[in-house]
Amino acid sequence: MKNKFIVLGILFASFGVCQMNAQINLGEKAIGALQKGVTSFTLTNADAAKLSKEAVDKMDAEHEVAGPNDGYTLRLNRLFGKHTAGEGYTLNYKVYKLKEVNAFATADGSVRVYSGLMDIMDDNELLAVIGHEIGHVANNDSRDAMRAAYQKEALIDGVSSQSATVSTVTDSQLGKIGSAMIDSKHSRKQEAEADLFSYDFMKKNGYNVNAEESAFRILAKMSEGTEASFLDKMMSSHPDSKQRAEDAKKRAEKDGVYKAYVQQKIVNTVPAAKAKTKKKTTTKKK
């Protein structure tokens, strides 16, 4: 598959979604008590949620977002409309109409799925992949990712590691933080835990758990293709997709439900409206 890159799991989220009570101004953004020091500063869940919300708002404005009646949006809402909340967090979903194979979740509960991912995975496989992203929300992984991103942006600006000043974030700095978040790496343990969360999510909700193995097989196959060098760079923080597929298979075998998964038909188009049948009227003869 040409020009399809995998950047799965690059922005992660946590509990404690911050309620945004006012419209975000994409000029300078005051970040309350955030300190821009590289060491020994505390980034709360609310801080991470607020900064993530600003970054996602910026990305939403810069990318083509599928409209409410778009086939991609209708499909995503059908699959995840009932999975918008968990213990301590609320999720919102949108589709970016881009060819890259990508999905991410951020600390404010935003889940963004690229149309390129939806083009190559069926409903169950998509549930497994996004279930992994929800796992990063539920497992509270985002604070470390945001801290690393914020610290990296501080280094870019040459801010002293001992700085204790309240920072403001400009659009330019917000872009740098977004890039730093993309480069942030989660531990293999966190990735494995998110994979397990995805399996349990599928199992709990009555979905086909074997689709998780299938999704990883697809990613592994792509990593062996023309995108391999790019993929190696972007996926260096993730366990090997083949191994993750094997782990998913072992979980299903342990539960006694393993069966080789056969990918189902992928439909991202708006269902055709049913033609209205006209009732024939007959005139009675007098």
Coordinates of C-alpha atoms in Angstrom, one line a residue:
M1 CA 0.0 0.0 0.0
K2 CA 1.8 3.1 -1.2
N3 CA 2.1 6.2 0.8
K4 CA 0.4 4.8 3.9
F5 CA 2.4 5.3 7.0
I6 CA 1.8 4.0 10.5
V7 CA 2.1 6.3 13.4
L8 CA -0.2 4.4 15.8
G9 CA -0.2 5.4 19.4
I10 CA 1.7 8.6 19.2
L11 CA -0.4 10.9 21.4
F12 CA -1.7 9.4 24.5
A13 CA -4.3 10.3 27.1
S14 CA -5.2 10.0 30.8
F15 CA -7.9 10.2 33.4
G16 CA -9.1 13.6 34.6
V17 CA -10.5 15.2 31.5
C18 CA -10.5 18.9 32.0
Q19 CA -13.7 20.7 31.3
M20 CA -13.2 23.6 28.9
N21 CA -15.6 26.3 29.8
A22 CA -14.6 28.9 27.2
Q23 CA -13.7 29.0 23.5
I24 CA -9.9 28.5 23.1
N25 CA -8.2 31.5 21.5
L26 CA -5.5 30.3 19.1
G27 CA -3.3 33.3 20.0
E28 CA -1.2 33.1 23.1
K29 CA -2.6 30.6 25.6
A30 CA -2.0 31.0 29.3
I31 CA -1.3 27.7 30.9
G32 CA -2.2 28.4 34.5
A33 CA 0.5 27.3 36.9
L34 CA 2.5 25.2 34.4
Q35 CA 6.2 25.6 34.9
K36 CA 8.5 25.2 32.0
G37 CA 11.4 23.7 33.9
V38 CA 13.0 20.6 32.5
T39 CA 13.4 18.9 35.8
S40 CA 11.3 18.6 39.0
F41 CA 8.0 20.1 37.8
T42 CA 4.5 18.7 38.2
L43 CA 2.2 18.4 35.3
T44 CA -1.3 17.6 36.5
N45 CA -3.9 15.7 34.6
A46 CA -5.8 19.0 34.2
D47 CA -2.7 20.6 32.8
A48 CA -2.1 17.8 30.3
A49 CA -5.8 17.9 29.3
K50 CA -5.8 21.6 28.7
L51 CA -2.6 21.7 26.7
S52 CA -3.7 18.6 24.7
K53 CA -7.1 20.3 23.9
E54 CA -5.3 23.3 22.5
A55 CA -3.0 21.1 20.4
V56 CA -5.9 19.1 19.1
D57 CA -7.9 22.2 18.3
K58 CA -5.0 23.4 16.2
M59 CA -4.7 20.1 14.4
D60 CA -8.4 20.0 13.7
A61 CA -8.2 23.4 12.1
E62 CA -5.2 22.4 10.0
H63 CA -6.5 19.1 8.7
E64 CA -9.6 18.1 6.7
V65 CA -12.1 16.7 9.2
A66 CA -14.8 14.4 7.8
G67 CA -18.2 16.1 8.1
P68 CA -21.1 14.7 10.2
N69 CA -22.7 13.1 7.1
D70 CA -19.5 11.7 5.6
G71 CA -19.3 7.9 5.3
Y72 CA -16.2 7.8 7.5
T73 CA -17.8 9.7 10.3
L74 CA -21.0 7.6 10.1
R75 CA -18.9 4.4 10.3
L76 CA -16.8 5.7 13.3
N77 CA -19.9 6.8 15.1
R78 CA -21.6 3.5 14.5
L79 CA -18.7 1.7 16.0
F80 CA -17.8 4.0 18.9
G81 CA -21.0 5.9 19.6
K82 CA -21.5 3.8 22.6
H83 CA -17.9 4.0 23.8
T84 CA -17.7 7.7 24.6
A85 CA -17.1 7.5 28.4
G86 CA -15.2 5.5 30.9
E87 CA -14.2 5.7 34.6
G88 CA -13.0 9.3 34.9
Y89 CA -12.8 10.3 31.2
T90 CA -15.0 11.3 28.3
L91 CA -14.0 10.7 24.7
N92 CA -14.8 12.5 21.5
Y93 CA -14.1 11.1 18.0
K94 CA -13.3 12.7 14.6
V95 CA -11.9 11.4 11.3
Y96 CA -9.0 13.1 9.5
K97 CA -9.3 12.6 5.8
L98 CA -5.7 11.7 5.2
K99 CA -4.1 8.6 3.6
E100 CA -1.7 8.0 6.4
V101 CA -2.5 4.9 8.6
N102 CA -2.8 6.6 12.0
A103 CA -4.9 6.9 15.1
F104 CA -4.2 8.7 18.4
A105 CA -5.9 9.8 21.6
T106 CA -4.9 12.8 23.8
A107 CA -5.3 13.8 27.4
D108 CA -8.5 15.8 26.9
G109 CA -10.2 12.7 25.6
S110 CA -9.9 13.5 21.9
V111 CA -9.6 10.4 19.6
R112 CA -8.6 11.1 16.0
V113 CA -8.6 8.4 13.3
Y114 CA -7.1 8.8 9.9
S115 CA -9.2 7.7 6.9
G116 CA -6.1 5.7 5.7
L117 CA -6.5 3.4 8.7
M118 CA -10.2 3.0 8.1
D119 CA -9.5 2.0 4.5
I120 CA -7.4 -1.0 5.4
M121 CA -9.1 -2.4 8.5
D122 CA -12.6 -3.8 9.0
D123 CA -14.9 -2.9 11.9
N124 CA -13.5 -5.5 14.3
E125 CA -9.9 -4.6 13.5
L126 CA -10.6 -0.9 13.9
L127 CA -12.2 -1.6 17.2
A128 CA -9.0 -3.4 18.3
V129 CA -6.7 -0.6 17.2
I130 CA -8.7 2.2 18.7
G131 CA -9.3 0.1 21.8
H132 CA -5.5 0.2 22.2
E133 CA -5.7 4.0 22.1
I134 CA -8.5 4.0 24.7
G135 CA -6.2 1.8 26.7
H136 CA -3.7 4.7 26.9
V137 CA -6.5 6.9 28.2
A138 CA -7.6 4.3 30.8
N139 CA -4.0 3.5 31.9
N140 CA -3.1 7.1 32.6
D141 CA -0.2 7.1 30.2
S142 CA -0.5 10.7 28.9
R143 CA 1.0 12.6 31.8
D144 CA 4.5 11.3 31.1
A145 CA 4.1 11.9 27.3
M146 CA 2.9 15.4 27.8
R147 CA 5.7 16.1 30.4
A148 CA 8.3 14.9 27.9
A149 CA 6.8 17.0 25.1
Y150 CA 6.6 20.1 27.2
Q151 CA 10.1 19.7 28.5
K152 CA 11.4 19.1 25.0
E153 CA 9.7 22.3 23.8
A154 CA 11.3 24.1 26.8
L155 CA 14.7 22.9 25.6
I156 CA 14.0 24.1 22.1
D157 CA 13.3 27.6 23.5
G158 CA 16.5 27.5 25.6
V159 CA 14.6 27.8 28.9
S160 CA 16.7 27.2 32.0
S161 CA 16.1 23.9 33.7
Q162 CA 15.6 25.8 36.9
S163 CA 12.9 28.1 35.5
A164 CA 9.9 28.5 37.8
T165 CA 8.0 31.1 35.8
V166 CA 4.5 30.7 34.5
S167 CA 4.6 30.1 30.8
T168 CA 2.5 31.2 27.9
V169 CA 2.2 29.1 24.8
T170 CA 2.1 30.7 21.4
D171 CA 0.8 29.0 18.3
S172 CA 4.4 28.4 17.2
Q173 CA 5.3 26.8 20.6
L174 CA 2.1 24.8 20.5
G175 CA 3.2 23.4 17.2
K176 CA 6.5 22.5 18.7
I177 CA 4.8 20.8 21.6
G178 CA 2.6 18.8 19.2
S179 CA 5.7 17.6 17.3
A180 CA 7.4 16.7 20.6
M181 CA 4.3 14.7 21.6
I182 CA 4.5 12.8 18.3
D183 CA 8.2 12.0 19.1
S184 CA 7.4 11.0 22.7
K185 CA 8.0 7.3 23.4
H186 CA 5.9 5.1 25.7
S187 CA 7.6 2.2 27.4
R188 CA 7.1 -1.3 25.9
K189 CA 5.4 -2.2 29.2
Q190 CA 2.8 0.6 28.6
E191 CA 2.3 -0.6 25.0
A192 CA 1.8 -4.2 26.2
E193 CA -0.7 -3.0 28.8
A194 CA -2.6 -1.0 26.2
D195 CA -2.7 -4.1 24.0
L196 CA -4.1 -6.2 26.9
F197 CA -6.7 -3.4 27.5
S198 CA -7.7 -3.6 23.9
Y199 CA -8.2 -7.4 24.1
D200 CA -10.3 -7.1 27.3
F201 CA -12.3 -4.2 25.7
M202 CA -13.1 -6.5 22.8
K203 CA -14.0 -9.4 25.0
K204 CA -16.1 -7.4 27.4
N205 CA -18.2 -5.8 24.6
G206 CA -18.7 -9.1 22.7
Y207 CA -16.5 -8.3 19.8
N208 CA -14.3 -10.8 18.0
V209 CA -11.1 -10.8 19.9
N210 CA -9.3 -12.5 17.1
A211 CA -9.4 -9.3 15.2
E212 CA -6.6 -7.9 17.4
E213 CA -4.2 -10.5 16.0
S214 CA -5.4 -9.7 12.5
A215 CA -4.8 -6.0 13.0
F216 CA -1.2 -6.5 14.1
R217 CA -0.6 -8.9 11.2
I218 CA -1.7 -6.1 8.8
L219 CA 0.7 -3.7 10.5
A220 CA 3.5 -6.3 10.4
K221 CA 2.9 -6.8 6.7
M222 CA 3.1 -3.1 6.0
S223 CA 6.3 -2.8 7.9
E224 CA 7.9 -5.2 5.4
G225 CA 6.8 -3.2 2.4
T226 CA 7.9 0.1 0.9
E227 CA 7.2 2.0 4.0
A228 CA 9.5 -0.1 6.2
S229 CA 12.3 2.6 6.7
F230 CA 9.8 5.2 7.7
L231 CA 7.9 2.7 9.8
D232 CA 11.0 1.6 11.7
K233 CA 11.6 5.2 12.7
M234 CA 8.1 5.9 13.8
M235 CA 7.5 2.5 15.5
S236 CA 10.8 2.2 17.3
S237 CA 9.1 2.7 20.7
H238 CA 6.6 -0.1 20.0
P239 CA 7.0 -3.9 20.4
D240 CA 7.3 -5.8 17.2
S241 CA 4.0 -6.1 15.4
K242 CA 4.5 -9.8 14.8
Q243 CA 5.2 -10.4 18.4
R244 CA 2.1 -8.4 19.4
A245 CA 0.1 -10.5 17.0
E246 CA 1.4 -13.7 18.6
D247 CA 0.6 -12.3 22.1
A248 CA -3.0 -11.6 21.0
K249 CA -3.3 -15.1 19.5
K250 CA -2.0 -16.7 22.8
R251 CA -4.6 -14.7 24.8
A252 CA -7.4 -16.0 22.5
E253 CA -6.1 -19.5 22.7
K254 CA -5.9 -19.3 26.5
D255 CA -9.6 -18.3 26.5
G256 CA -10.4 -21.2 24.2
V257 CA -11.8 -18.9 21.5
Y258 CA -9.0 -18.7 19.0
K259 CA -9.9 -19.0 15.3
A260 CA -8.0 -17.5 12.4
Y261 CA -9.7 -14.2 11.6
V262 CA -11.1 -13.5 8.1
Q263 CA -11.3 -9.8 7.3
Q264 CA -14.8 -8.6 6.6
K265 CA -15.9 -6.2 3.9
I266 CA -14.8 -2.6 4.6
V267 CA -17.4 0.1 3.9
N268 CA -16.7 3.8 4.3
T269 CA -19.4 5.1 2.0
V270 CA -22.7 6.6 3.0
P271 CA -25.4 3.9 2.7
A272 CA -27.6 4.3 -0.3
A273 CA -31.0 5.7 0.5
K274 CA -33.8 3.3 0.0
A275 CA -36.0 4.3 -2.8
K276 CA -39.5 5.2 -1.7
T277 CA -42.1 2.9 -3.1
K278 CA -45.1 4.7 -4.4
K279 CA -48.5 3.4 -3.6
K280 CA -50.6 2.8 -6.6
T281 CA -54.0 4.5 -6.4
T282 CA -57.0 2.9 -8.1
T283 CA -60.2 4.7 -9.0
K284 CA -63.3 2.8 -8.4
K285 CA -65.7 2.7 -11.3
K286 CA -69.0 4.2 -10.4

